[in-house]
DNA sequence: TCGCTAAAGAACATTGTGTCTAGTATCAGC
DNA sequence: GCTGATACTAGACACAATGTTCTTTAGCGA
């Protein structure tokens, strides 16, 4: 993991990563071309390929950094489903990046990566829970939670992240733990209790 | 909605749709080119563009058909979260198609479309439930459920759809309604009840 | 200061897209 | 069965983006 010491290298990599995000915010991942990136970064074409095999590799290197910040944040706030709040807060404080990454115009690749990143975080948090079941059941639960969180996150960001992270986190965790019935008093046969949320 | 009566048109459209699915199974949506499609369908290049503006439009027309079969199936099996079993069974009886569509190599577009299709089905089913809450809450719940189902479906298909649909459906519905705690006796403070699933 | 290497610039082959043409076949309806 | 309409074919085309290769220039570390 010995990072290059040459300033030119670091500068170029940084410029390219920033340009990618900037372009993603502007027109989405899929629509962004290598040409767009190097134009914005003001970097030669050959230089790009000297550092990254393709657009995807560049994205990967950026997501790697993201993953590291997230793991760090999660480590500081552990507990059952602790990843949730950590992630929502991180998303809010880096809103443009996250909107670009998770938003409407992002690529399949991006979403897959993010979701498996979330799954890894969920997996870590599951150790704080007393899980009784087979590995397959555990796996299913992890996927279920990761998918649900991803959807909630996307929904939240698409709305401009107006609701406070704490509240989204609370709703999400209750949904996961107690289910729809516990959250909003749903019954299959249309007899339900009243909801009890402050805002929204 | 008056479909063309000319056999040549129907034949060509069918050939192209089939070729798309066939290619998706083979190398995924993203990697499939228009050239691949028309080669496999044995159709001229100009002909392709006479029918569809691009690869995406072709996909859309195929997904439209899929949506119709699903709505039909859902109508025959209503109830709380009734879409779930209907969809799992449909997926199993059209396994290659679904694996191609939902699997690892599919595009963002495909996944987005499927997920919003699921969301629509969830929305329909929600009317069978006594939902108490604001429209925003309802929306969040729909997204939550659709995302979770999508993840479960993907997981199931990636495993080769070995588990019977009825069982996956049962687990999923219990997770949605009662949550992780209800399903596997999870507690945040590591005191839990025993699980009670037959297989897996 | 000097040697090393990153980066610029530009040309290139390659692949895929979407359009257009003129000629050929196949269809629906009389 | 004809016949007029129109769907299809084959090929060429302009265009855009990718990824490679080359030489020249600039900047870095020691």
XYZ file of C-alpha atoms (C1' of nucleotides) in Angstrom:
460
model
C 0.000 0.000 0.000
C 3.041 2.254 -0.293
C 1.639 5.421 -1.873
C 3.782 7.201 -4.409
C 5.764 10.068 -3.000
C 5.911 12.016 -6.242
C 3.688 15.058 -5.990
C 2.831 14.948 -9.674
C 1.304 11.526 -9.267
C -0.784 12.466 -6.264
C -1.890 15.662 -7.913
C -2.987 13.890 -11.090
C -4.875 11.160 -9.266
C -6.646 13.717 -7.140
C -7.549 15.829 -10.157
C -8.994 12.824 -11.947
C -11.018 11.639 -8.967
C -12.426 15.105 -8.406
C -13.225 15.495 -12.069
C -15.085 12.186 -12.083
C -17.275 13.177 -9.158
C -17.830 16.593 -10.626
C -18.927 15.075 -13.928
C -21.120 12.534 -12.178
C -22.912 15.326 -10.385
C -23.397 17.064 -13.689
C -24.462 14.250 -15.988
C -24.269 10.950 -14.162
C -21.768 8.141 -14.283
C -22.933 6.375 -17.421
C -23.056 9.507 -19.514
C -19.629 10.671 -18.417
C -16.850 9.872 -20.875
C -13.139 9.628 -20.316
C -12.861 12.680 -22.526
C -15.124 14.628 -20.162
C -12.999 13.628 -17.209
C -9.635 14.555 -18.677
C -11.000 17.801 -20.057
C -12.262 18.806 -16.661
C -9.135 17.619 -14.881
C -6.959 19.260 -17.513
C -4.936 16.140 -17.920
C -3.592 14.439 -21.022
C -5.329 11.395 -22.420
C -2.277 9.187 -22.112
C -1.861 10.316 -18.531
C -5.299 9.059 -17.634
C -4.518 5.601 -18.954
C -1.177 5.632 -17.216
C -3.032 5.762 -13.907
C -6.293 3.918 -14.508
C -7.230 1.157 -16.901
C -10.606 2.753 -17.548
C -13.421 4.837 -16.124
C -14.483 1.994 -13.870
C -11.072 1.654 -12.259
C -11.073 5.327 -11.451
C -14.486 4.982 -9.851
C -13.287 2.019 -7.846
C -10.374 3.964 -6.444
C -12.761 6.727 -5.381
C -15.186 4.295 -3.750
C -12.286 2.748 -1.920
C -11.647 6.050 -0.193
C -15.329 6.368 0.582
C -15.414 2.915 2.114
C -12.498 3.819 4.344
C -14.158 6.955 5.704
C -17.303 4.957 6.331
C -15.606 2.119 8.161
C -13.839 4.674 10.268
C -17.083 6.423 11.140
C -18.812 3.157 11.888
C -16.042 2.131 14.230
C -16.673 5.275 16.245
C -20.412 4.619 16.509
C -20.981 0.908 17.000
C -24.128 -0.903 18.063
C -27.074 -2.632 16.480
C -27.474 -1.286 12.944
C -25.093 1.482 13.890
C -23.963 1.794 10.302
C -27.264 3.433 9.458
C -26.862 6.722 11.250
C -23.174 6.891 10.404
C -23.961 6.533 6.751
C -26.855 8.964 6.704
C -24.750 11.600 8.409
C -21.877 11.025 6.061
C -24.257 11.276 3.124
C -25.690 14.543 4.364
C -22.301 16.112 4.889
C -21.204 15.029 1.415
C -24.553 15.523 -0.246
C -23.447 16.242 -3.841
C -21.160 13.237 -3.942
C -23.798 10.917 -2.586
C -26.538 12.260 -4.763
C -24.298 11.695 -7.750
C -23.395 8.204 -6.665
C -26.759 6.912 -5.552
C -29.002 9.126 -7.643
C -31.022 8.480 -10.749
C -28.252 8.613 -13.323
C -25.711 6.419 -11.651
C -24.601 3.171 -13.208
C -25.385 -0.398 -12.243
C -21.822 -0.846 -11.248
C -21.911 2.047 -8.844
C -25.096 0.863 -7.203
C -23.822 -2.694 -6.936
C -20.641 -1.505 -5.315
C -22.445 0.701 -2.846
C -24.917 -1.992 -1.962
C -22.225 -4.572 -1.322
C -20.431 -1.951 0.723
C -23.582 -1.500 2.787
C -23.950 -5.258 3.070
C -20.452 -5.448 4.529
C -21.321 -2.783 7.096
C -24.574 -4.559 7.951
C -22.624 -7.741 8.371
C -20.339 -6.088 10.886
C -23.286 -4.698 12.814
C -25.019 -8.080 12.840
C -22.274 -9.305 15.142
C -23.604 -6.946 17.764
C -26.963 -8.692 17.489
C -27.737 -12.104 18.878
C -28.368 -13.805 15.616
C -29.742 -17.303 15.798
C -29.910 -19.092 12.483
C -28.027 -20.766 9.707
C -25.403 -18.923 7.663
C -27.862 -18.866 4.773
C -30.508 -17.209 6.923
C -27.990 -14.725 8.131
C -26.981 -14.022 4.560
C -30.565 -13.504 3.521
C -31.124 -11.132 6.408
C -28.034 -9.135 5.494
C -29.180 -8.803 1.895
C -32.676 -7.880 2.999
C -31.427 -5.139 5.275
C -28.870 -3.810 2.803
C -31.439 -3.654 0.011
C -33.977 -1.932 2.216
C -31.435 0.598 3.440
C -30.255 1.308 -0.073
C -33.821 2.051 -1.105
C -34.428 4.299 1.891
C -31.166 6.127 1.274
C -32.014 6.674 -2.383
C -35.474 7.882 -1.498
C -34.099 10.257 1.099
C -31.432 11.699 -1.191
C -33.848 12.071 -4.082
C -35.981 14.202 -1.797
C -33.000 16.441 -1.121
C -32.198 14.891 2.275
C -34.646 17.186 3.986
C -35.509 14.922 6.911
C -32.865 14.857 9.655
C -30.614 11.792 9.548
C -31.560 10.868 13.117
C -35.174 10.530 12.166
C -34.601 8.511 9.013
C -32.271 6.311 11.011
C -34.895 5.791 13.718
C -37.606 4.901 11.220
C -35.357 2.576 9.316
C -34.146 0.731 12.378
C -37.643 0.298 13.714
C -38.791 -1.017 10.356
C -35.985 -3.525 10.308
C -36.445 -4.670 13.889
C -40.205 -4.558 14.342
C -41.412 -4.537 10.753
C -44.183 -2.615 9.094
C -46.717 -3.867 11.604
C -44.704 -2.557 14.522
C -43.990 0.737 12.834
C -47.347 1.805 11.535
C -49.749 -0.597 13.114
C -50.462 -2.427 9.898
C -52.552 -5.547 9.961
C -53.244 -7.832 7.037
C -56.933 -7.654 7.896
C -57.133 -3.882 8.087
C -57.148 -3.428 11.849
C -54.298 -1.211 12.921
C -52.986 1.035 15.610
C -52.222 4.686 15.108
C -48.848 5.940 13.915
C -46.630 7.933 16.192
C -44.081 9.840 14.170
C -43.336 13.447 14.880
C -42.606 14.875 11.462
C -42.964 13.916 7.783
C -52.788 0.125 -28.489
C -53.694 -1.228 -31.933
C -50.885 -3.663 -32.716
C -49.736 -3.927 -36.291
C -51.364 -6.721 -38.246
C -48.476 -7.249 -40.625
C -46.785 -10.565 -39.870
C -43.375 -9.274 -40.883
C -43.544 -6.623 -38.201
C -44.587 -8.994 -35.449
C -41.994 -11.522 -36.509
C -39.190 -8.965 -36.497
C -40.133 -7.490 -33.140
C -40.318 -10.951 -31.612
C -36.965 -11.950 -33.082
C -35.325 -8.831 -31.701
C -36.819 -9.227 -28.228
C -35.763 -12.860 -28.071
C -32.291 -12.036 -29.314
C -31.908 -9.369 -26.631
C -32.821 -11.767 -23.845
C -30.639 -14.442 -25.331
C -27.685 -12.084 -25.453
C -28.369 -10.816 -21.954
C -28.227 -14.356 -20.664
C -24.960 -14.840 -22.472
C -23.070 -11.636 -21.683
C -25.333 -9.267 -19.785
C -27.186 -6.171 -20.846
C -24.368 -3.649 -20.762
C -21.999 -5.773 -22.807
C -24.587 -6.565 -25.452
C -24.335 -4.391 -28.566
C -26.930 -3.666 -31.196
C -24.707 -5.598 -33.561
C -24.948 -8.672 -31.327
C -28.697 -8.421 -31.276
C -29.240 -8.079 -35.000
C -26.700 -10.805 -35.739
C -28.518 -13.217 -33.475
C -31.938 -12.166 -34.706
C -30.735 -12.272 -38.293
C -32.177 -8.880 -38.992
C -30.775 -5.953 -40.917
C -29.290 -3.016 -39.096
C -31.700 -0.517 -40.607
C -34.587 -2.769 -39.644
C -33.609 -2.614 -36.006
C -33.682 1.157 -36.033
C -36.960 1.135 -37.911
C -38.529 -0.538 -34.885
C -36.580 0.735 -31.892
C -34.670 3.931 -31.294
C -31.925 2.066 -29.452
C -31.074 -0.888 -27.239
C -32.853 0.693 -24.316
C -36.128 1.079 -26.177
C -36.039 -2.571 -27.113
C -35.500 -3.491 -23.498
C -38.359 -1.265 -22.452
C -40.736 -3.016 -24.822
C -39.695 -6.365 -23.397
C -40.125 -5.203 -19.815
C -43.538 -3.901 -20.738
C -44.611 -7.416 -21.629
C -43.121 -8.690 -18.418
C -45.020 -6.109 -16.415
C -48.238 -7.185 -18.043
C -47.797 -10.848 -17.191
C -46.960 -9.866 -13.646
C -49.956 -7.616 -13.162
C -52.135 -10.378 -14.507
C -50.663 -12.895 -12.118
C -50.944 -10.515 -9.199
C -54.606 -9.902 -9.970
C -55.261 -13.600 -9.641
C -53.531 -13.827 -6.270
C -54.340 -10.711 -4.257
C -53.835 -10.042 -0.563
C -51.279 -8.450 1.690
C -47.935 -8.480 -0.132
C -49.449 -10.904 -2.609
C -47.107 -9.672 -5.308
C -44.282 -11.498 -3.603
C -45.302 -15.090 -4.267
C -46.609 -14.244 -7.719
C -43.293 -12.737 -8.646
C -41.165 -15.499 -7.187
C -43.159 -18.109 -9.032
C -42.969 -16.187 -12.258
C -39.235 -15.817 -11.789
C -38.783 -19.517 -11.203
C -40.777 -20.500 -14.270
C -38.795 -18.035 -16.378
C -35.495 -18.499 -14.633
C -33.066 -17.656 -17.479
C -34.877 -14.443 -18.292
C -34.962 -13.329 -14.694
C -31.396 -14.300 -13.985
C -30.368 -12.278 -17.001
C -32.445 -9.322 -15.969
C -31.721 -9.196 -12.257
C -28.330 -10.902 -12.229
C -24.840 -9.541 -11.800
C -24.263 -8.262 -15.325
C -27.470 -6.359 -15.803
C -27.448 -2.620 -16.254
C -28.508 0.140 -13.890
C -31.374 0.881 -16.167
C -32.703 -2.632 -15.984
C -32.484 -2.760 -12.223
C -34.114 0.642 -11.864
C -36.962 -0.398 -14.094
C -37.530 -3.664 -12.275
C -37.410 -1.980 -8.913
C -39.924 0.658 -9.873
C -42.065 -2.116 -11.311
C -41.881 -3.875 -7.956
C -42.667 -0.628 -6.194
C -45.813 -0.302 -8.276
C -46.871 -3.816 -7.328
C -46.140 -3.133 -3.672
C -48.192 -0.011 -3.915
C -51.155 -1.979 -5.191
C -50.814 -4.494 -2.388
C -50.567 -1.751 0.207
C -54.170 -0.915 -0.526
C -55.107 -4.269 0.930
C -53.392 -3.226 4.147
C -54.775 -0.753 6.614
C -52.114 1.863 6.216
C -52.185 4.728 8.638
C -49.780 7.484 7.852
C -48.903 10.389 5.658
C -48.314 9.943 1.935
C -44.614 10.447 2.573
C -44.571 7.659 5.137
C -46.450 5.428 2.777
C -43.967 6.227 0.045
C -41.036 5.459 2.282
C -42.607 2.136 3.248
C -43.159 1.235 -0.398
C -39.541 2.014 -1.250
C -38.330 0.113 1.781
C -40.309 -2.982 0.859
C -39.450 -2.829 -2.838
C -35.752 -2.457 -2.099
C -35.783 -5.303 0.364
C -37.666 -7.563 -2.017
C -35.333 -6.734 -4.861
C -32.366 -7.715 -2.721
C -34.017 -10.966 -1.635
C -34.953 -11.781 -5.212
C -31.422 -11.138 -6.431
C -29.985 -13.222 -3.647
C -32.373 -16.060 -4.386
C -31.700 -16.043 -8.131
C -27.954 -15.832 -7.655
C -28.201 -19.003 -5.611
C -29.953 -20.710 -8.502
C -33.449 -20.354 -7.019
C -33.009 -23.524 -5.042
C -35.350 -22.667 -2.183
C -39.043 -23.099 -2.997
C -40.830 -19.819 -3.784
C -43.392 -20.447 -1.041
C -40.689 -20.498 1.573
C -38.866 -17.404 0.350
C -42.202 -15.672 0.174
C -43.074 -16.672 3.731
C -39.739 -15.487 5.107
C -39.895 -12.239 3.223
C -43.402 -11.431 4.324
C -42.669 -12.176 7.919
C -39.558 -9.984 7.753
C -41.577 -7.143 6.341
C -44.449 -7.461 8.768
C -42.734 -8.446 12.005
C -39.159 -7.436 11.298
C -35.904 -9.153 12.109
C -36.830 -9.408 15.770
C -40.047 -11.238 14.980
C -38.412 -13.522 12.492
C -35.343 -14.695 14.268
C -35.797 -13.501 17.793
C -33.120 -10.860 17.517
C -32.597 -8.442 20.342
C -30.267 -5.491 20.351
C -28.986 -6.663 23.731
C -28.255 -10.193 22.583
C -31.183 -11.973 24.195
C -33.153 -13.823 21.582
C -35.638 -16.579 21.013
C -34.966 -19.603 18.854
C -35.600 -19.648 15.108
C -38.349 -21.765 13.663
C -37.770 -22.327 9.980
C -37.980 -25.746 8.444
C -35.298 -25.667 5.759
C -32.289 -23.569 4.727
C 22.451 20.634 -10.749
C 21.391 16.388 -12.902
C 19.184 12.209 -13.964
C 14.738 10.157 -13.859
C 10.129 9.879 -14.855
C 5.551 11.952 -15.172
C 2.804 14.462 -18.208
C 1.531 16.800 -22.703
C 0.240 16.518 -27.251
C -1.108 14.362 -31.181
C -1.749 10.682 -34.255
C -3.700 6.161 -34.843
C -6.512 1.759 -35.211
C -10.635 -0.046 -33.485
C -15.283 -0.538 -32.168
C -19.918 0.847 -31.747
C -23.745 3.996 -33.031
C -27.356 5.780 -35.790
C -28.643 7.378 -40.701
C -29.385 6.827 -45.422
C -29.727 4.842 -49.958
C -31.414 1.777 -53.656
C -32.939 -2.709 -54.583
C -35.668 -7.013 -53.133
C -39.213 -9.701 -50.594
C -43.368 -10.242 -48.606
C -47.740 -8.901 -47.055
C -52.984 -7.638 -47.050
C -56.844 -6.884 -49.711
C -59.305 -6.853 -53.942
C -53.686 -14.930 -58.320
C -52.563 -9.863 -58.919
C -50.997 -5.597 -57.358
C -49.798 -1.684 -54.814
C -47.931 -0.751 -50.431
C -44.426 -1.365 -47.243
C -41.182 -4.072 -44.549
C -36.751 -5.755 -45.064
C -31.752 -6.158 -46.932
C -27.081 -4.827 -47.815
C -23.805 -1.684 -47.827
C -21.730 2.674 -47.096
C -21.357 6.565 -44.286
C -20.314 10.228 -40.596
C -19.596 10.444 -35.963
C -18.107 9.651 -31.228
C -15.536 7.297 -27.849
C -11.965 4.062 -26.546
C -7.383 2.699 -25.624
C -2.409 2.593 -27.608
C 1.847 4.521 -29.013
C 5.085 7.868 -30.012
C 8.072 12.018 -29.231
C 8.836 16.092 -26.746
C 8.583 18.898 -22.612
C 8.415 19.898 -17.780
C 8.937 18.976 -12.949
C 10.485 16.195 -9.236
C 13.718 14.265 -5.698
C 18.302 13.619 -4.082
